[in-house]
Amino acid sequence: KFNTNVGQHILKNPGVADAIVEKAFLKPTDLVLEIGPGTGNLSVRILERAKKLICVELDPRMAAEVTKRVQGTPLQRKLEVILGDVIKTELPQFDVCISNTPYQISSPLVFKLLAMPNPPRTSILMFQREFALRLTARPGDALYCRLSVNAQFWAKITHIMKVGKNNFRPPPQVESSVVRIEPKLGKDRPNISWDEWDGLLRVCFVRKNKTLRASWLGTKEVLAMVERNYRTWCAMNGVAVDDSLVEDSPDDIEVDDADAGDDEDGNGMDVDDDDTPAFFKEMASNEVAKTKSKRKKTKVAELVREKIRKVLEDVTELADKRAGKCDENDFLRLLFAFNEEGIHFS
Ligand code: SAM
């Protein structure tokens, strides 16, 4: 009956359902968004405490179940069900988000919630245990990744409770955890562009166990992306770009990957870090065509390289550090130093 391909693991323990909804500290005026209501075990509890509940559900059978469950009761008029994929749905504004999250969408969901211009006051979300640990991982932890940095930069993340797999029907393969995400609001919200910050992190974490020097200067696609962004910045600021070729440069664009450091799985990319490898693969395929014909190095390419070297070695002195060990402050220093050089990531 349940489709585990779309993460259908119904919460069968009423105590856990109560606890999740309690932890949201709902006010009678709250508009709540629930992702994947399933048969409505959380939904009915939310409806009893909130002003309105909007559910987004992918499976029409489940949407019908939750609708039927409150039909003919006073809760009915407070419920709205949107049929669709929450990641692709344009969301209305809401105060609180509650979800026993289908694990396939954990990462895009967190990014979606964090990037909202008016994010919800609180989100209470059930995730696979390892994903929850990623959200709270600190520099140096094995699970520390781009998601950890982003989540903790934009929000306060609290691990609230562990939930064993036998609380679900059918039981999933791994244990789960409930976390609270409270976005930093007002003066606490970093005054930085989401795209700039995330763009910088994507490069740093392409190989989180390699040095930043290797990630930035040892990847053709990254150099091409930085050069492209630098050209855009020059065009917008009336700065001339020197496209002449560098004298006695080698025939091919040389990338120096020698200092790469240890790359645990040897494939050059950290496959565990959400969508970053896919992002760069796509970027690389876009760049190949452009760089093929350009076999000699241009002065601007050399300038960009020198700017990156200067930022990493002279200004921030972070060249030999690995992203997996860098904290928020290191990334902020990097971003400001790059911006000073006219290098942006959005
Ligand atoms: N809330 C219910 C509970 O706790 O018992 C069900 C939770 S179940 C883990 C996840 C639910 O999310 C399923 O009903 C599934 O159909 C739905 N779902 C899966 N992917 C979705 C998506 N992309 N957008 C919205 N709902 C989705």
Tab-separated table of C-alpha atoms and ligand atoms in Angstrom:
chain	number	residue	atom	x	y	z
A	1	LYS	CA	0.000	0.000	0.000
A	2	PHE	CA	2.841	2.411	0.764
A	3	ASN	CA	5.286	3.584	-1.866
A	4	THR	CA	8.704	3.704	-0.229
A	5	ASN	CA	10.196	5.051	-3.486
A	6	VAL	CA	8.704	8.383	-2.507
A	7	GLY	CA	9.615	7.976	1.148
A	8	GLN	CA	6.252	6.742	2.412
A	9	HIS	CA	7.011	5.642	5.961
A	10	ILE	CA	3.988	6.435	8.089
A	11	LEU	CA	4.556	7.444	11.673
A	12	LYS	CA	2.614	4.875	13.686
A	13	ASN	CA	3.653	5.913	17.225
A	14	PRO	CA	1.115	8.507	18.497
A	15	GLY	CA	3.551	9.580	21.233
A	16	VAL	CA	6.150	10.605	18.657
A	17	ALA	CA	3.522	12.422	16.587
A	18	ASP	CA	2.419	14.349	19.702
A	19	ALA	CA	6.008	15.219	20.595
A	20	ILE	CA	6.804	16.563	17.112
A	21	VAL	CA	3.800	18.858	17.075
A	22	GLU	CA	4.421	19.975	20.678
A	23	LYS	CA	8.002	20.932	19.835
A	24	ALA	CA	6.699	23.411	17.272
A	25	PHE	CA	5.114	25.523	20.064
A	26	LEU	CA	2.245	26.445	17.758
A	27	LYS	CA	0.180	29.563	18.360
A	28	PRO	CA	-3.557	29.628	17.534
A	29	THR	CA	-2.768	32.307	14.933
A	30	ASP	CA	-0.188	30.226	13.059
A	31	LEU	CA	-0.294	29.279	9.411
A	32	VAL	CA	1.518	25.933	9.156
A	33	LEU	CA	2.975	24.154	6.147
A	34	GLU	CA	3.237	20.380	6.292
A	35	ILE	CA	5.218	18.484	3.704
A	36	GLY	CA	3.947	15.027	2.845
A	37	PRO	CA	0.941	14.618	5.181
A	38	GLY	CA	0.514	10.980	4.155
A	39	THR	CA	-2.493	9.634	6.011
A	40	GLY	CA	-2.581	12.717	8.248
A	41	ASN	CA	-1.134	11.552	11.577
A	42	LEU	CA	0.659	14.845	12.124
A	43	SER	CA	-1.902	16.912	10.213
A	44	VAL	CA	-4.809	16.281	12.610
A	45	ARG	CA	-2.657	17.261	15.581
A	46	ILE	CA	-1.516	20.445	13.836
A	47	LEU	CA	-5.090	21.338	12.840
A	48	GLU	CA	-6.150	21.193	16.484
A	49	ARG	CA	-3.599	23.853	17.442
A	50	ALA	CA	-3.134	26.159	14.447
A	51	LYS	CA	-5.237	28.619	12.514
A	52	LYS	CA	-4.639	26.997	9.170
A	53	LEU	CA	-2.699	24.080	7.681
A	54	ILE	CA	-1.463	23.866	4.120
A	55	CYS	CA	-0.252	20.410	3.128
A	56	VAL	CA	1.808	19.691	0.030
A	57	GLU	CA	1.511	16.035	-0.993
A	58	LEU	CA	2.942	14.327	-4.063
A	59	ASP	CA	0.738	11.233	-4.040
A	60	PRO	CA	-2.935	11.810	-4.953
A	61	ARG	CA	-3.991	8.749	-2.908
A	62	MET	CA	-2.435	10.265	0.209
A	63	ALA	CA	-3.913	13.696	-0.538
A	64	ALA	CA	-7.325	11.977	-0.654
A	65	GLU	CA	-6.620	10.150	2.631
A	66	VAL	CA	-5.816	13.246	4.631
A	67	THR	CA	-8.756	15.137	3.138
A	68	LYS	CA	-11.110	12.285	3.994
A	69	ARG	CA	-9.768	12.060	7.528
A	70	VAL	CA	-11.082	15.510	8.499
A	71	GLN	CA	-14.166	15.544	6.275
A	72	GLY	CA	-17.301	16.454	8.197
A	73	THR	CA	-15.320	17.633	11.245
A	74	PRO	CA	-14.683	21.226	12.361
A	75	LEU	CA	-11.048	20.809	11.274
A	76	GLN	CA	-12.031	20.501	7.631
A	77	ARG	CA	-12.252	24.225	6.893
A	78	LYS	CA	-8.752	24.839	8.254
A	79	LEU	CA	-7.103	22.375	5.859
A	80	GLU	CA	-5.866	23.069	2.347
A	81	VAL	CA	-4.117	20.350	0.368
A	82	ILE	CA	-1.866	21.194	-2.556
A	83	LEU	CA	-1.120	18.250	-4.820
A	84	GLY	CA	2.455	18.324	-6.112
A	85	ASP	CA	6.173	18.149	-5.471
A	86	VAL	CA	7.037	20.587	-2.696
A	87	ILE	CA	10.412	21.360	-4.271
A	88	LYS	CA	8.755	22.537	-7.480
A	89	THR	CA	5.820	24.253	-5.797
A	90	GLU	CA	5.837	27.964	-5.202
A	91	LEU	CA	5.107	28.205	-1.492
A	92	PRO	CA	2.927	30.804	0.177
A	93	GLN	CA	4.206	32.576	3.280
A	94	PHE	CA	3.800	30.537	6.480
A	95	ASP	CA	4.862	30.723	10.134
A	96	VAL	CA	5.912	27.160	10.878
A	97	CYS	CA	6.918	24.136	8.824
A	98	ILE	CA	6.415	20.583	10.077
A	99	SER	CA	7.421	17.506	8.181
A	100	ASN	CA	8.192	13.841	8.470
A	101	THR	CA	10.359	14.380	5.441
A	102	PRO	CA	10.565	11.953	2.514
A	103	TYR	CA	14.325	11.371	2.667
A	104	GLN	CA	14.893	11.906	-1.067
A	105	ILE	CA	14.145	15.608	-0.752
A	106	SER	CA	15.941	16.355	2.529
A	107	SER	CA	18.696	18.473	1.045
A	108	PRO	CA	16.679	20.503	-1.489
A	109	LEU	CA	14.006	21.072	1.155
A	110	VAL	CA	16.448	22.534	3.672
A	111	PHE	CA	18.005	24.735	0.992
A	112	LYS	CA	14.554	25.862	-0.107
A	113	LEU	CA	13.511	26.795	3.433
A	114	LEU	CA	16.780	28.603	4.206
A	115	ALA	CA	16.766	30.611	0.981
A	116	MET	CA	13.198	31.900	1.408
A	117	PRO	CA	13.064	35.699	1.670
A	118	ASN	CA	10.609	35.370	4.569
A	119	PRO	CA	11.481	32.019	6.088
A	120	PRO	CA	9.192	30.352	8.652
A	121	ARG	CA	9.840	31.132	12.320
A	122	THR	CA	10.461	27.467	13.103
A	123	SER	CA	10.715	24.253	11.151
A	124	ILE	CA	10.382	20.901	12.913
A	125	LEU	CA	11.639	18.273	10.529
A	126	MET	CA	12.213	14.527	10.746
A	127	PHE	CA	15.229	13.312	8.772
A	128	GLN	CA	17.389	10.248	8.499
A	129	ARG	CA	19.823	10.317	11.436
A	130	GLU	CA	22.885	10.874	9.267
A	131	PHE	CA	21.309	13.818	7.486
A	132	ALA	CA	20.408	15.389	10.839
A	133	LEU	CA	24.005	14.921	11.968
A	134	ARG	CA	25.218	16.644	8.791
A	135	LEU	CA	23.092	19.657	9.613
A	136	THR	CA	24.742	20.027	13.013
A	137	ALA	CA	28.282	18.865	12.085
A	138	ARG	CA	31.168	21.147	13.063
A	139	PRO	CA	34.451	21.829	11.235
A	140	GLY	CA	36.662	18.759	11.382
A	141	ASP	CA	33.754	16.318	11.818
A	142	ALA	CA	33.550	13.580	9.193
A	143	LEU	CA	30.024	14.680	8.211
A	144	TYR	CA	30.850	18.406	7.914
A	145	CYS	CA	29.849	19.560	4.422
A	146	ARG	CA	28.414	22.441	2.434
A	147	LEU	CA	25.004	21.715	3.922
A	148	SER	CA	26.382	22.086	7.481
A	149	VAL	CA	27.967	25.447	6.741
A	150	ASN	CA	24.902	26.799	4.973
A	151	ALA	CA	22.431	25.577	7.567
A	152	GLN	CA	24.392	26.973	10.499
A	153	PHE	CA	25.151	30.231	8.706
A	154	TRP	CA	21.505	31.039	8.053
A	155	ALA	CA	19.823	29.345	10.992
A	156	LYS	CA	20.078	27.894	14.455
A	157	ILE	CA	19.837	24.112	14.246
A	158	THR	CA	18.898	21.974	17.247
A	159	HIS	CA	18.722	18.203	17.413
A	160	ILE	CA	15.480	17.527	19.344
A	161	MET	CA	14.989	13.792	19.485
A	162	LYS	CA	15.988	10.440	18.122
A	163	VAL	CA	13.274	8.284	16.572
A	164	GLY	CA	13.890	4.567	16.076
A	165	LYS	CA	12.916	2.905	12.798
A	166	ASN	CA	10.227	0.767	14.425
A	167	ASN	CA	8.067	3.828	14.965
A	168	PHE	CA	7.258	3.781	11.233
A	169	ARG	CA	5.205	1.593	8.938
A	170	PRO	CA	6.916	0.184	6.958
A	171	PRO	CA	10.143	0.712	8.935
A	172	PRO	CA	12.878	2.499	6.976
A	173	GLN	CA	16.383	1.014	6.853
A	174	VAL	CA	17.970	3.614	9.090
A	175	GLU	CA	17.221	5.504	12.286
A	176	SER	CA	15.749	9.005	12.225
A	177	SER	CA	16.068	12.258	14.131
A	178	VAL	CA	13.910	15.329	14.559
A	179	VAL	CA	15.605	18.714	14.259
A	180	ARG	CA	14.485	22.275	14.762
A	181	ILE	CA	15.579	24.939	12.275
A	182	GLU	CA	15.166	28.544	13.385
A	183	PRO	CA	16.334	30.990	10.719
A	184	LYS	CA	18.333	33.976	11.920
A	185	LEU	CA	16.014	36.927	11.533
A	186	GLY	CA	16.303	40.711	11.571
A	187	LYS	CA	19.691	41.968	12.651
A	188	ASP	CA	20.958	38.403	13.182
A	189	ARG	CA	20.426	37.484	9.545
A	190	PRO	CA	23.738	37.732	7.662
A	191	ASN	CA	23.715	40.672	5.286
A	192	ILE	CA	25.144	38.604	2.451
A	193	SER	CA	23.717	37.373	-0.811
A	194	TRP	CA	22.599	33.745	-0.640
A	195	ASP	CA	23.973	33.067	-4.131
A	196	GLU	CA	27.376	34.612	-3.379
A	197	TRP	CA	27.775	32.598	-0.201
A	198	ASP	CA	26.563	29.321	-1.665
A	199	GLY	CA	28.591	29.895	-4.863
A	200	LEU	CA	31.771	30.251	-2.814
A	201	LEU	CA	30.958	27.155	-0.737
A	202	ARG	CA	30.282	25.046	-3.818
A	203	VAL	CA	33.851	25.595	-4.978
A	204	CYS	CA	35.425	25.119	-1.553
A	205	PHE	CA	33.548	21.851	-1.010
A	206	VAL	CA	34.051	20.349	-4.451
A	207	ARG	CA	36.855	18.452	-2.739
A	208	LYS	CA	36.457	19.003	0.941
A	209	ASN	CA	39.502	16.945	1.934
A	210	LYS	CA	41.830	18.731	-0.440
A	211	THR	CA	43.487	22.051	0.163
A	212	LEU	CA	41.632	25.162	-0.917
A	213	ARG	CA	44.563	25.803	-3.290
A	214	ALA	CA	43.777	22.534	-5.076
A	215	SER	CA	40.040	23.204	-5.199
A	216	TRP	CA	40.436	26.703	-6.609
A	217	LEU	CA	43.531	26.489	-8.796
A	218	GLY	CA	43.539	22.834	-9.724
A	219	THR	CA	40.120	22.599	-11.355
A	220	LYS	CA	39.697	23.856	-14.937
A	221	GLU	CA	35.968	24.336	-14.520
A	222	VAL	CA	36.429	26.475	-11.435
A	223	LEU	CA	39.032	28.687	-13.131
A	224	ALA	CA	36.744	29.064	-16.142
A	225	MET	CA	33.804	29.979	-13.893
A	226	VAL	CA	35.805	32.555	-11.934
A	227	GLU	CA	37.123	34.076	-15.169
A	228	ARG	CA	33.618	34.299	-16.585
A	229	ASN	CA	32.298	35.972	-13.447
A	230	TYR	CA	35.282	38.334	-13.366
A	231	ARG	CA	34.605	39.342	-16.988
A	232	THR	CA	30.982	40.101	-16.094
A	233	TRP	CA	32.101	42.231	-13.168
A	234	CYS	CA	34.584	44.100	-15.433
A	235	ALA	CA	31.877	44.739	-18.012
A	236	MET	CA	29.579	46.142	-15.339
A	237	ASN	CA	32.285	48.335	-13.843
A	238	GLY	CA	33.888	49.660	-17.009
A	239	VAL	CA	37.164	47.812	-16.447
A	240	ALA	CA	39.035	46.795	-19.612
A	241	VAL	CA	39.862	43.100	-20.000
A	242	ASP	CA	43.169	42.127	-21.628
A	243	ASP	CA	42.438	39.285	-23.988
A	244	SER	CA	45.865	39.202	-25.610
A	245	LEU	CA	47.816	35.976	-25.360
A	246	VAL	CA	50.519	35.468	-22.820
A	247	GLU	CA	53.972	35.308	-24.466
A	248	ASP	CA	55.729	31.934	-24.288
A	249	SER	CA	52.845	30.258	-22.533
A	250	PRO	CA	52.587	26.517	-23.030
A	251	ASP	CA	50.211	25.319	-25.715
A	252	ASP	CA	47.727	23.875	-23.301
A	253	ILE	CA	46.142	25.462	-20.308
A	254	GLU	CA	48.093	23.841	-17.538
A	255	VAL	CA	46.305	23.034	-14.340
A	256	ASP	CA	48.494	22.260	-11.446
A	257	ASP	CA	46.931	19.566	-9.377
A	258	ALA	CA	50.158	18.453	-7.796
A	259	ASP	CA	49.572	19.688	-4.286
A	260	ALA	CA	46.202	18.074	-4.198
A	261	GLY	CA	46.629	16.398	-0.833
A	262	ASP	CA	44.682	13.339	0.118
A	263	ASP	CA	41.575	12.656	-1.815
A	264	GLU	CA	39.998	9.855	0.095
A	265	ASP	CA	38.089	8.140	-2.663
A	266	GLY	CA	40.410	9.261	-5.441
A	267	ASN	CA	37.677	10.541	-7.711
A	268	GLY	CA	38.480	14.174	-7.069
A	269	MET	CA	35.052	15.088	-5.798
A	270	ASP	CA	33.154	14.566	-2.625
A	271	VAL	CA	30.159	12.630	-3.776
A	272	ASP	CA	28.483	12.863	-0.415
A	273	ASP	CA	27.883	16.566	-0.537
A	274	ASP	CA	24.344	17.016	-1.877
A	275	ASP	CA	24.179	18.341	-5.429
A	276	THR	CA	27.645	19.843	-5.763
A	277	PRO	CA	29.223	17.210	-8.032
A	278	ALA	CA	26.243	17.337	-10.391
A	279	PHE	CA	26.453	21.113	-10.426
A	280	PHE	CA	30.092	21.035	-11.481
A	281	LYS	CA	29.586	18.269	-13.981
A	282	GLU	CA	27.006	20.409	-15.696
A	283	MET	CA	29.255	23.427	-15.484
A	284	ALA	CA	32.164	21.420	-16.915
A	285	SER	CA	30.187	20.226	-19.915
A	286	ASN	CA	29.214	23.821	-20.634
A	287	GLU	CA	32.819	24.915	-20.425
A	288	VAL	CA	34.456	22.199	-22.525
A	289	ALA	CA	33.210	23.575	-25.815
A	290	LYS	CA	34.315	27.065	-24.933
A	291	THR	CA	37.807	26.200	-23.719
A	292	LYS	CA	38.683	23.728	-26.480
A	293	SER	CA	39.384	26.378	-29.083
A	294	LYS	CA	41.222	28.573	-26.593
A	295	ARG	CA	44.460	26.689	-26.292
A	296	LYS	CA	46.718	29.560	-25.363
A	297	LYS	CA	46.430	31.351	-22.071
A	298	THR	CA	45.113	34.881	-22.207
A	299	LYS	CA	46.355	37.704	-19.992
A	300	VAL	CA	42.970	37.865	-18.272
A	301	ALA	CA	43.095	34.157	-17.431
A	302	GLU	CA	46.520	34.691	-15.941
A	303	LEU	CA	45.282	37.715	-13.992
A	304	VAL	CA	42.370	35.710	-12.559
A	305	ARG	CA	44.740	32.964	-11.497
A	306	GLU	CA	46.990	35.472	-9.805
A	307	LYS	CA	44.017	37.051	-8.028
A	308	ILE	CA	42.940	33.666	-6.670
A	309	ARG	CA	46.489	32.897	-5.558
A	310	LYS	CA	46.740	36.278	-3.837
A	311	VAL	CA	43.414	35.775	-1.999
A	312	LEU	CA	44.342	32.287	-0.827
A	313	GLU	CA	48.006	32.781	-0.005
A	314	ASP	CA	48.574	36.442	0.865
A	315	VAL	CA	45.265	37.897	2.063
A	316	THR	CA	43.566	35.036	3.914
A	317	GLU	CA	46.511	32.613	4.248
A	318	LEU	CA	44.012	29.775	3.829
A	319	ALA	CA	45.634	28.112	0.787
A	320	ASP	CA	46.821	25.065	2.692
A	321	LYS	CA	43.653	24.600	4.738
A	322	ARG	CA	40.972	22.072	3.727
A	323	ALA	CA	37.323	23.108	3.465
A	324	GLY	CA	36.417	20.334	5.895
A	325	LYS	CA	38.395	22.167	8.569
A	326	CYS	CA	37.316	25.746	7.771
A	327	ASP	CA	34.757	27.521	9.928
A	328	GLU	CA	32.217	30.179	9.037
A	329	ASN	CA	34.714	32.921	9.740
A	330	ASP	CA	37.252	31.447	7.288
A	331	PHE	CA	34.600	31.325	4.551
A	332	LEU	CA	33.533	34.889	5.296
A	333	ARG	CA	37.132	36.106	5.057
A	334	LEU	CA	37.482	34.299	1.741
A	335	LEU	CA	34.307	35.812	0.356
A	336	PHE	CA	35.289	39.364	1.316
A	337	ALA	CA	38.803	38.910	-0.088
A	338	PHE	CA	37.465	37.583	-3.413
A	339	ASN	CA	34.915	40.393	-3.625
A	340	GLU	CA	37.722	42.938	-3.020
A	341	GLU	CA	39.419	41.531	-6.130
A	342	GLY	CA	36.264	41.918	-8.223
A	343	ILE	CA	35.486	38.202	-8.025
A	344	HIS	CA	31.862	37.328	-7.333
A	345	PHE	CA	29.923	34.073	-7.380
A	346	SER	CA	26.428	35.020	-8.406
B	1	SAM	N1	3.304	12.775	7.446
B	1	SAM	C1	3.024	11.362	7.360
B	1	SAM	C2	3.412	10.682	8.647
B	1	SAM	O1	4.249	11.264	9.364
B	1	SAM	O2	2.914	9.619	8.934
B	1	SAM	C3	3.724	10.722	6.165
B	1	SAM	C4	5.211	10.918	6.082
B	1	SAM	S1	6.020	9.995	4.808
B	1	SAM	C5	7.641	9.833	5.529
B	1	SAM	C6	6.353	11.153	3.509
B	1	SAM	C7	5.183	11.662	2.690
B	1	SAM	O3	5.677	12.635	1.749
B	1	SAM	C8	4.479	10.621	1.860
B	1	SAM	O4	3.093	10.782	2.025
B	1	SAM	C9	4.881	10.928	0.408
B	1	SAM	O5	3.884	10.597	-0.526
B	1	SAM	C10	5.098	12.418	0.462
B	1	SAM	N2	6.063	12.943	-0.530
B	1	SAM	C11	7.123	12.308	-1.083
B	1	SAM	N3	7.821	13.135	-1.881
B	1	SAM	C12	7.185	14.327	-1.855
B	1	SAM	C13	7.417	15.587	-2.495
B	1	SAM	N4	8.458	15.769	-3.335
B	1	SAM	N5	6.560	16.612	-2.253
B	1	SAM	C14	5.515	16.435	-1.397
B	1	SAM	N6	5.253	15.270	-0.770
B	1	SAM	C15	6.062	14.219	-0.982
